[in-house]
């Protein structure tokens, strides 16, 4: 069945460094993946998405990489800022719904 | 402002009581979803709807019912609340199946 998981529950990064958040998925038929950011007390917010016919997609300070061979995707955040502190979820599209992973908390060190 | 509005934002129920959570969106989205979020569990899909008058079960539907009588509203009902239903509930909507969800700000429900 479908499952989406994250390798690390918490990631601590120095302010100004790059952050890399990893995610594994199990459904090789999934064709659409999304990263969400959730700040404390708020609902998840869309960050960036990628379709299975792409390996990489860039946004503003964020890059998503997709490796279909090992069913792995990652979110890279350049020059991490205090405002990036949040829980990040990867999600994969399955039929009419999106399945979310458990999330990784990104902690920014001053 | 366009978006997804959830009411109420907070609620405390006694075991056995019933209540309805309301989700309203003004973006003309076809798809709507109810998720619950528990510590360490991420977001789990309760029920969803692919259009007005339709509903479908998600991962954890037991103890909940939903209705989508109007396209803009998606109601989540708890007929007999249990402490295991203590959680934060999020509603989301999307124009396309699986496409960029817009989430509400959540309802924090405590069942004592």
PDB file of N, CA, C and O in Angstrom, chain B residues 1-59:
ATOM      1  N   UNK B   1     -11.004  37.810   2.182  1.00  0.00           N
ATOM      2  CA  UNK B   1      -9.894  37.092   1.578  1.00  0.00           C
ATOM      3  C   UNK B   1     -10.324  35.679   1.220  1.00  0.00           C
ATOM      4  O   UNK B   1     -11.003  35.023   1.976  1.00  0.00           O
ATOM      5  N   UNK B   2      -9.921  35.217   0.029  1.00  0.00           N
ATOM      6  CA  UNK B   2     -10.265  33.886  -0.403  1.00  0.00           C
ATOM      7  C   UNK B   2      -9.536  32.878   0.462  1.00  0.00           C
ATOM      8  O   UNK B   2      -8.433  33.111   0.928  1.00  0.00           O
ATOM      9  N   UNK B   3     -10.174  31.722   0.670  1.00  0.00           N
ATOM     10  CA  UNK B   3      -9.502  30.698   1.450  1.00  0.00           C
ATOM     11  C   UNK B   3     -10.463  29.707   2.041  1.00  0.00           C
ATOM     12  O   UNK B   3     -11.607  29.570   1.590  1.00  0.00           O
ATOM     13  N   UNK B   4      -9.965  28.973   3.014  1.00  0.00           N
ATOM     14  CA  UNK B   4     -10.731  27.943   3.711  1.00  0.00           C
ATOM     15  C   UNK B   4     -10.939  28.395   5.156  1.00  0.00           C
ATOM     16  O   UNK B   4      -9.959  28.715   5.843  1.00  0.00           O
ATOM     17  N   UNK B   5     -12.167  28.427   5.569  1.00  0.00           N
ATOM     18  CA  UNK B   5     -12.521  28.868   6.920  1.00  0.00           C
ATOM     19  C   UNK B   5     -13.100  27.721   7.709  1.00  0.00           C
ATOM     20  O   UNK B   5     -14.042  27.056   7.246  1.00  0.00           O
ATOM     21  N   UNK B   6     -12.562  27.490   8.889  1.00  0.00           N
ATOM     22  CA  UNK B   6     -13.062  26.436   9.762  1.00  0.00           C
ATOM     23  C   UNK B   6     -13.677  27.058  11.017  1.00  0.00           C
ATOM     24  O   UNK B   6     -13.118  27.978  11.608  1.00  0.00           O
ATOM     25  N   UNK B   7     -14.822  26.523  11.405  1.00  0.00           N
ATOM     26  CA  UNK B   7     -15.426  26.934  12.673  1.00  0.00           C
ATOM     27  C   UNK B   7     -15.935  25.705  13.415  1.00  0.00           C
ATOM     28  O   UNK B   7     -16.421  24.744  12.785  1.00  0.00           O
ATOM     29  N   UNK B   8     -15.821  25.665  14.767  1.00  0.00           N
ATOM     30  CA  UNK B   8     -15.117  26.651  15.590  1.00  0.00           C
ATOM     31  C   UNK B   8     -13.608  26.436  15.548  1.00  0.00           C
ATOM     32  O   UNK B   8     -13.143  25.482  14.946  1.00  0.00           O
ATOM     33  N   UNK B   9     -12.859  27.281  16.228  1.00  0.00           N
ATOM     34  CA  UNK B   9     -11.402  27.112  16.310  1.00  0.00           C
ATOM     35  C   UNK B   9     -11.014  26.236  17.487  1.00  0.00           C
ATOM     36  O   UNK B   9      -9.993  25.541  17.448  1.00  0.00           O
ATOM     37  N   UNK B  10     -11.802  26.264  18.532  1.00  0.00           N
ATOM     38  CA  UNK B  10     -11.551  25.450  19.725  1.00  0.00           C
ATOM     39  C   UNK B  10     -12.882  24.913  20.246  1.00  0.00           C
ATOM     40  O   UNK B  10     -13.914  25.576  20.138  1.00  0.00           O
ATOM     41  N   UNK B  11     -12.821  23.709  20.825  1.00  0.00           N
ATOM     42  CA  UNK B  11     -14.041  23.158  21.418  1.00  0.00           C
ATOM     43  C   UNK B  11     -13.649  22.084  22.415  1.00  0.00           C
ATOM     44  O   UNK B  11     -12.737  21.293  22.161  1.00  0.00           O
ATOM     45  N   UNK B  12     -14.370  22.059  23.532  1.00  0.00           N
ATOM     46  CA  UNK B  12     -14.205  20.994  24.512  1.00  0.00           C
ATOM     47  C   UNK B  12     -15.540  20.267  24.615  1.00  0.00           C
ATOM     48  O   UNK B  12     -16.576  20.893  24.821  1.00  0.00           O
ATOM     49  N   UNK B  13     -15.502  18.969  24.451  1.00  0.00           N
ATOM     50  CA  UNK B  13     -16.709  18.145  24.515  1.00  0.00           C
ATOM     51  C   UNK B  13     -16.593  17.138  25.645  1.00  0.00           C
ATOM     52  O   UNK B  13     -15.481  16.697  25.980  1.00  0.00           O
ATOM     53  N   UNK B  14     -17.723  16.736  26.146  1.00  0.00           N
ATOM     54  CA  UNK B  14     -17.738  15.623  27.090  1.00  0.00           C
ATOM     55  C   UNK B  14     -17.953  14.334  26.301  1.00  0.00           C
ATOM     56  O   UNK B  14     -18.592  14.340  25.233  1.00  0.00           O
ATOM     57  N   UNK B  15     -17.433  13.245  26.816  1.00  0.00           N
ATOM     58  CA  UNK B  15     -17.612  11.955  26.161  1.00  0.00           C
ATOM     59  C   UNK B  15     -19.097  11.695  25.915  1.00  0.00           C
ATOM     60  O   UNK B  15     -19.920  11.860  26.823  1.00  0.00           O
ATOM     61  N   UNK B  16     -19.416  11.297  24.671  1.00  0.00           N
ATOM     62  CA  UNK B  16     -20.798  10.998  24.325  1.00  0.00           C
ATOM     63  C   UNK B  16     -21.545  12.152  23.671  1.00  0.00           C
ATOM     64  O   UNK B  16     -22.589  11.937  23.054  1.00  0.00           O
ATOM     65  N   UNK B  17     -21.024  13.367  23.791  1.00  0.00           N
ATOM     66  CA  UNK B  17     -21.680  14.504  23.152  1.00  0.00           C
ATOM     67  C   UNK B  17     -21.435  14.470  21.651  1.00  0.00           C
ATOM     68  O   UNK B  17     -20.521  13.797  21.159  1.00  0.00           O
ATOM     69  N   UNK B  18     -22.263  15.213  20.944  1.00  0.00           N
ATOM     70  CA  UNK B  18     -22.100  15.290  19.496  1.00  0.00           C
ATOM     71  C   UNK B  18     -21.785  16.721  19.095  1.00  0.00           C
ATOM     72  O   UNK B  18     -22.064  17.666  19.840  1.00  0.00           O
ATOM     73  N   UNK B  19     -21.177  16.868  17.924  1.00  0.00           N
ATOM     74  CA  UNK B  19     -20.918  18.199  17.411  1.00  0.00           C
ATOM     75  C   UNK B  19     -20.627  18.120  15.918  1.00  0.00           C
ATOM     76  O   UNK B  19     -20.365  17.033  15.378  1.00  0.00           O
ATOM     77  N   UNK B  20     -20.701  19.269  15.273  1.00  0.00           N
ATOM     78  CA  UNK B  20     -20.401  19.379  13.850  1.00  0.00           C
ATOM     79  C   UNK B  20     -19.358  20.454  13.631  1.00  0.00           C
ATOM     80  O   UNK B  20     -19.491  21.563  14.157  1.00  0.00           O
ATOM     81  N   UNK B  21     -18.323  20.104  12.862  1.00  0.00           N
ATOM     82  CA  UNK B  21     -17.310  21.065  12.454  1.00  0.00           C
ATOM     83  C   UNK B  21     -17.647  21.521  11.033  1.00  0.00           C
ATOM     84  O   UNK B  21     -17.949  20.699  10.166  1.00  0.00           O
ATOM     85  N   UNK B  22     -17.571  22.825  10.831  1.00  0.00           N
ATOM     86  CA  UNK B  22     -17.905  23.386   9.532  1.00  0.00           C
ATOM     87  C   UNK B  22     -16.651  23.849   8.806  1.00  0.00           C
ATOM     88  O   UNK B  22     -15.771  24.482   9.383  1.00  0.00           O
ATOM     89  N   UNK B  23     -16.578  23.513   7.523  1.00  0.00           N
ATOM     90  CA  UNK B  23     -15.525  23.992   6.650  1.00  0.00           C
ATOM     91  C   UNK B  23     -16.170  24.689   5.466  1.00  0.00           C
ATOM     92  O   UNK B  23     -17.065  24.116   4.828  1.00  0.00           O
ATOM     93  N   UNK B  24     -15.734  25.905   5.190  1.00  0.00           N
ATOM     94  CA  UNK B  24     -16.276  26.668   4.075  1.00  0.00           C
ATOM     95  C   UNK B  24     -15.133  27.201   3.218  1.00  0.00           C
ATOM     96  O   UNK B  24     -14.147  27.710   3.752  1.00  0.00           O
ATOM     97  N   UNK B  25     -15.281  27.046   1.887  1.00  0.00           N
ATOM     98  CA  UNK B  25     -14.282  27.586   0.960  1.00  0.00           C
ATOM     99  C   UNK B  25     -14.983  28.421  -0.101  1.00  0.00           C
ATOM    100  O   UNK B  25     -16.075  28.094  -0.541  1.00  0.00           O
ATOM    101  N   UNK B  26     -14.305  29.493  -0.504  1.00  0.00           N
ATOM    102  CA  UNK B  26     -14.889  30.413  -1.476  1.00  0.00           C
ATOM    103  C   UNK B  26     -14.074  30.460  -2.759  1.00  0.00           C
ATOM    104  O   UNK B  26     -14.068  31.477  -3.464  1.00  0.00           O
ATOM    105  N   UNK B  27     -13.384  29.363  -3.069  1.00  0.00           N
ATOM    106  CA  UNK B  27     -12.528  29.312  -4.253  1.00  0.00           C
ATOM    107  C   UNK B  27     -13.138  28.454  -5.364  1.00  0.00           C
ATOM    108  O   UNK B  27     -12.472  28.146  -6.347  1.00  0.00           O
ATOM    109  N   UNK B  28     -14.378  28.015  -5.168  1.00  0.00           N
ATOM    110  CA  UNK B  28     -15.064  27.184  -6.148  1.00  0.00           C
ATOM    111  C   UNK B  28     -14.345  25.846  -6.382  1.00  0.00           C
ATOM    112  O   UNK B  28     -14.375  25.296  -7.489  1.00  0.00           O
ATOM    113  N   UNK B  29     -13.691  25.344  -5.343  1.00  0.00           N
ATOM    114  CA  UNK B  29     -12.982  24.080  -5.462  1.00  0.00           C
ATOM    115  C   UNK B  29     -13.950  22.907  -5.448  1.00  0.00           C
ATOM    116  O   UNK B  29     -14.930  22.896  -4.710  1.00  0.00           O
ATOM    117  N   UNK B  30     -13.622  21.914  -6.279  1.00  0.00           N
ATOM    118  CA  UNK B  30     -14.456  20.717  -6.329  1.00  0.00           C
ATOM    119  C   UNK B  30     -14.171  19.773  -5.156  1.00  0.00           C
ATOM    120  O   UNK B  30     -15.062  19.148  -4.621  1.00  0.00           O
ATOM    121  N   UNK B  31     -12.900  19.630  -4.817  1.00  0.00           N
ATOM    122  CA  UNK B  31     -12.479  18.626  -3.853  1.00  0.00           C
ATOM    123  C   UNK B  31     -12.313  19.240  -2.473  1.00  0.00           C
ATOM    124  O   UNK B  31     -11.725  20.310  -2.308  1.00  0.00           O
ATOM    125  N   UNK B  32     -12.815  18.509  -1.473  1.00  0.00           N
ATOM    126  CA  UNK B  32     -12.641  18.942  -0.080  1.00  0.00           C
ATOM    127  C   UNK B  32     -12.292  17.746   0.788  1.00  0.00           C
ATOM    128  O   UNK B  32     -12.694  16.614   0.498  1.00  0.00           O
ATOM    129  N   UNK B  33     -11.540  18.016   1.859  1.00  0.00           N
ATOM    130  CA  UNK B  33     -10.969  16.944   2.668  1.00  0.00           C
ATOM    131  C   UNK B  33     -11.023  17.318   4.154  1.00  0.00           C
ATOM    132  O   UNK B  33     -10.904  18.481   4.513  1.00  0.00           O
ATOM    133  N   UNK B  34     -11.178  16.297   4.987  1.00  0.00           N
ATOM    134  CA  UNK B  34     -11.014  16.464   6.431  1.00  0.00           C
ATOM    135  C   UNK B  34      -9.864  15.564   6.887  1.00  0.00           C
ATOM    136  O   UNK B  34      -9.860  14.353   6.622  1.00  0.00           O
ATOM    137  N   UNK B  35      -8.901  16.180   7.597  1.00  0.00           N
ATOM    138  CA  UNK B  35      -7.778  15.461   8.175  1.00  0.00           C
ATOM    139  C   UNK B  35      -7.787  15.674   9.692  1.00  0.00           C
ATOM    140  O   UNK B  35      -8.279  16.677  10.192  1.00  0.00           O
ATOM    141  N   UNK B  36      -7.175  14.731  10.386  1.00  0.00           N
ATOM    142  CA  UNK B  36      -6.880  14.953  11.798  1.00  0.00           C
ATOM    143  C   UNK B  36      -5.372  14.862  11.980  1.00  0.00           C
ATOM    144  O   UNK B  36      -4.680  14.097  11.263  1.00  0.00           O
ATOM    145  N   UNK B  37      -4.859  15.637  12.928  1.00  0.00           N
ATOM    146  CA  UNK B  37      -3.431  15.671  13.156  1.00  0.00           C
ATOM    147  C   UNK B  37      -3.163  15.409  14.629  1.00  0.00           C
ATOM    148  O   UNK B  37      -3.616  16.156  15.492  1.00  0.00           O
ATOM    149  N   UNK B  38      -2.427  14.352  14.888  1.00  0.00           N
ATOM    150  CA  UNK B  38      -2.041  13.981  16.245  1.00  0.00           C
ATOM    151  C   UNK B  38      -0.525  14.005  16.352  1.00  0.00           C
ATOM    152  O   UNK B  38       0.176  13.781  15.355  1.00  0.00           O
ATOM    153  N   UNK B  39       0.021  14.265  17.535  1.00  0.00           N
ATOM    154  CA  UNK B  39       1.483  14.325  17.704  1.00  0.00           C
ATOM    155  C   UNK B  39       2.154  13.060  17.187  1.00  0.00           C
ATOM    156  O   UNK B  39       1.771  11.946  17.547  1.00  0.00           O
ATOM    157  N   UNK B  40       3.161  13.228  16.325  1.00  0.00           N
ATOM    158  CA  UNK B  40       3.916  12.100  15.806  1.00  0.00           C
ATOM    159  C   UNK B  40       3.194  11.269  14.751  1.00  0.00           C
ATOM    160  O   UNK B  40       3.740  10.272  14.272  1.00  0.00           O
ATOM    161  N   UNK B  41       1.975  11.682  14.394  1.00  0.00           N
ATOM    162  CA  UNK B  41       1.198  10.885  13.431  1.00  0.00           C
ATOM    163  C   UNK B  41       1.015  11.598  12.104  1.00  0.00           C
ATOM    164  O   UNK B  41       0.439  11.052  11.197  1.00  0.00           O
ATOM    165  N   UNK B  42       1.455  12.821  12.003  1.00  0.00           N
ATOM    166  CA  UNK B  42       1.239  13.545  10.764  1.00  0.00           C
ATOM    167  C   UNK B  42      -0.244  13.813  10.538  1.00  0.00           C
ATOM    168  O   UNK B  42      -1.041  13.864  11.472  1.00  0.00           O
ATOM    169  N   UNK B  43      -0.622  13.954   9.300  1.00  0.00           N
ATOM    170  CA  UNK B  43      -2.009  14.230   8.917  1.00  0.00           C
ATOM    171  C   UNK B  43      -2.638  12.956   8.372  1.00  0.00           C
ATOM    172  O   UNK B  43      -2.103  12.341   7.450  1.00  0.00           O
ATOM    173  N   UNK B  44      -3.773  12.577   8.939  1.00  0.00           N
ATOM    174  CA  UNK B  44      -4.467  11.374   8.477  1.00  0.00           C
ATOM    175  C   UNK B  44      -5.832  11.759   7.930  1.00  0.00           C
ATOM    176  O   UNK B  44      -6.590  12.487   8.562  1.00  0.00           O
ATOM    177  N   UNK B  45      -6.148  11.220   6.770  1.00  0.00           N
ATOM    178  CA  UNK B  45      -7.373  11.577   6.075  1.00  0.00           C
ATOM    179  C   UNK B  45      -8.570  10.860   6.697  1.00  0.00           C
ATOM    180  O   UNK B  45      -8.573   9.641   6.826  1.00  0.00           O
ATOM    181  N   UNK B  46      -9.594  11.628   7.031  1.00  0.00           N
ATOM    182  CA  UNK B  46     -10.800  11.054   7.650  1.00  0.00           C
ATOM    183  C   UNK B  46     -11.828  10.738   6.568  1.00  0.00           C
ATOM    184  O   UNK B  46     -12.232   9.585   6.384  1.00  0.00           O
ATOM    185  N   UNK B  47     -12.292  11.775   5.886  1.00  0.00           N
ATOM    186  CA  UNK B  47     -13.232  11.649   4.778  1.00  0.00           C
ATOM    187  C   UNK B  47     -12.889  12.711   3.748  1.00  0.00           C
ATOM    188  O   UNK B  47     -12.228  13.696   4.059  1.00  0.00           O
ATOM    189  N   UNK B  48     -13.381  12.518   2.541  1.00  0.00           N
ATOM    190  CA  UNK B  48     -13.180  13.529   1.528  1.00  0.00           C
ATOM    191  C   UNK B  48     -14.364  13.541   0.564  1.00  0.00           C
ATOM    192  O   UNK B  48     -15.234  12.661   0.614  1.00  0.00           O
ATOM    193  N   UNK B  49     -14.368  14.553  -0.279  1.00  0.00           N
ATOM    194  CA  UNK B  49     -15.471  14.715  -1.232  1.00  0.00           C
ATOM    195  C   UNK B  49     -14.901  15.184  -2.562  1.00  0.00           C
ATOM    196  O   UNK B  49     -14.065  16.090  -2.599  1.00  0.00           O
ATOM    197  N   UNK B  50     -15.370  14.572  -3.638  1.00  0.00           N
ATOM    198  CA  UNK B  50     -14.871  14.962  -4.964  1.00  0.00           C
ATOM    199  C   UNK B  50     -15.854  15.872  -5.686  1.00  0.00           C
ATOM    200  O   UNK B  50     -15.661  16.202  -6.859  1.00  0.00           O
ATOM    201  N   UNK B  51     -16.912  16.277  -4.987  1.00  0.00           N
ATOM    202  CA  UNK B  51     -17.866  17.197  -5.583  1.00  0.00           C
ATOM    203  C   UNK B  51     -19.120  17.276  -4.737  1.00  0.00           C
ATOM    204  O   UNK B  51     -19.343  16.447  -3.839  1.00  0.00           O
ATOM    205  N   UNK B  52     -19.955  18.270  -5.032  1.00  0.00           N
ATOM    206  CA  UNK B  52     -21.195  18.458  -4.278  1.00  0.00           C
ATOM    207  C   UNK B  52     -22.013  17.170  -4.279  1.00  0.00           C
ATOM    208  O   UNK B  52     -22.180  16.530  -5.323  1.00  0.00           O
ATOM    209  N   UNK B  53     -22.476  16.781  -3.099  1.00  0.00           N
ATOM    210  CA  UNK B  53     -23.313  15.593  -2.973  1.00  0.00           C
ATOM    211  C   UNK B  53     -22.553  14.287  -2.869  1.00  0.00           C
ATOM    212  O   UNK B  53     -23.173  13.221  -2.737  1.00  0.00           O
ATOM    213  N   UNK B  54     -21.223  14.336  -2.919  1.00  0.00           N
ATOM    214  CA  UNK B  54     -20.421  13.111  -2.823  1.00  0.00           C
ATOM    215  C   UNK B  54     -19.574  13.107  -1.563  1.00  0.00           C
ATOM    216  O   UNK B  54     -19.144  14.158  -1.091  1.00  0.00           O
ATOM    217  N   UNK B  55     -19.355  11.916  -1.014  1.00  0.00           N
ATOM    218  CA  UNK B  55     -18.418  11.751   0.099  1.00  0.00           C
ATOM    219  C   UNK B  55     -17.733  10.394  -0.043  1.00  0.00           C
ATOM    220  O   UNK B  55     -18.280   9.481  -0.685  1.00  0.00           O
ATOM    221  N   UNK B  56     -16.556  10.269   0.543  1.00  0.00           N
ATOM    222  CA  UNK B  56     -15.832   9.001   0.490  1.00  0.00           C
ATOM    223  C   UNK B  56     -14.990   8.864   1.757  1.00  0.00           C
ATOM    224  O   UNK B  56     -14.621   9.867   2.373  1.00  0.00           O
ATOM    225  N   UNK B  57     -14.709   7.619   2.130  1.00  0.00           N
ATOM    226  CA  UNK B  57     -13.936   7.355   3.342  1.00  0.00           C
ATOM    227  C   UNK B  57     -12.446   7.486   3.071  1.00  0.00           C
ATOM    228  O   UNK B  57     -11.956   7.121   2.007  1.00  0.00           O
ATOM    229  N   UNK B  58     -11.744   7.991   4.090  1.00  0.00           N
ATOM    230  CA  UNK B  58     -10.296   8.068   4.025  1.00  0.00           C
ATOM    231  C   UNK B  58      -9.661   6.958   4.844  1.00  0.00           C
ATOM    232  O   UNK B  58     -10.180   5.849   4.932  1.00  0.00           O
ATOM    233  N   UNK B  59      -8.535   7.299   5.492  1.00  0.00           N
ATOM    234  CA  UNK B  59      -7.791   6.300   6.263  1.00  0.00           C
ATOM    235  C   UNK B  59      -8.447   5.963   7.602  1.00  0.00           C
ATOM    236  O   UNK B  59      -8.387   4.828   8.071  1.00  0.00           O
TER     237      UNK B  59
END
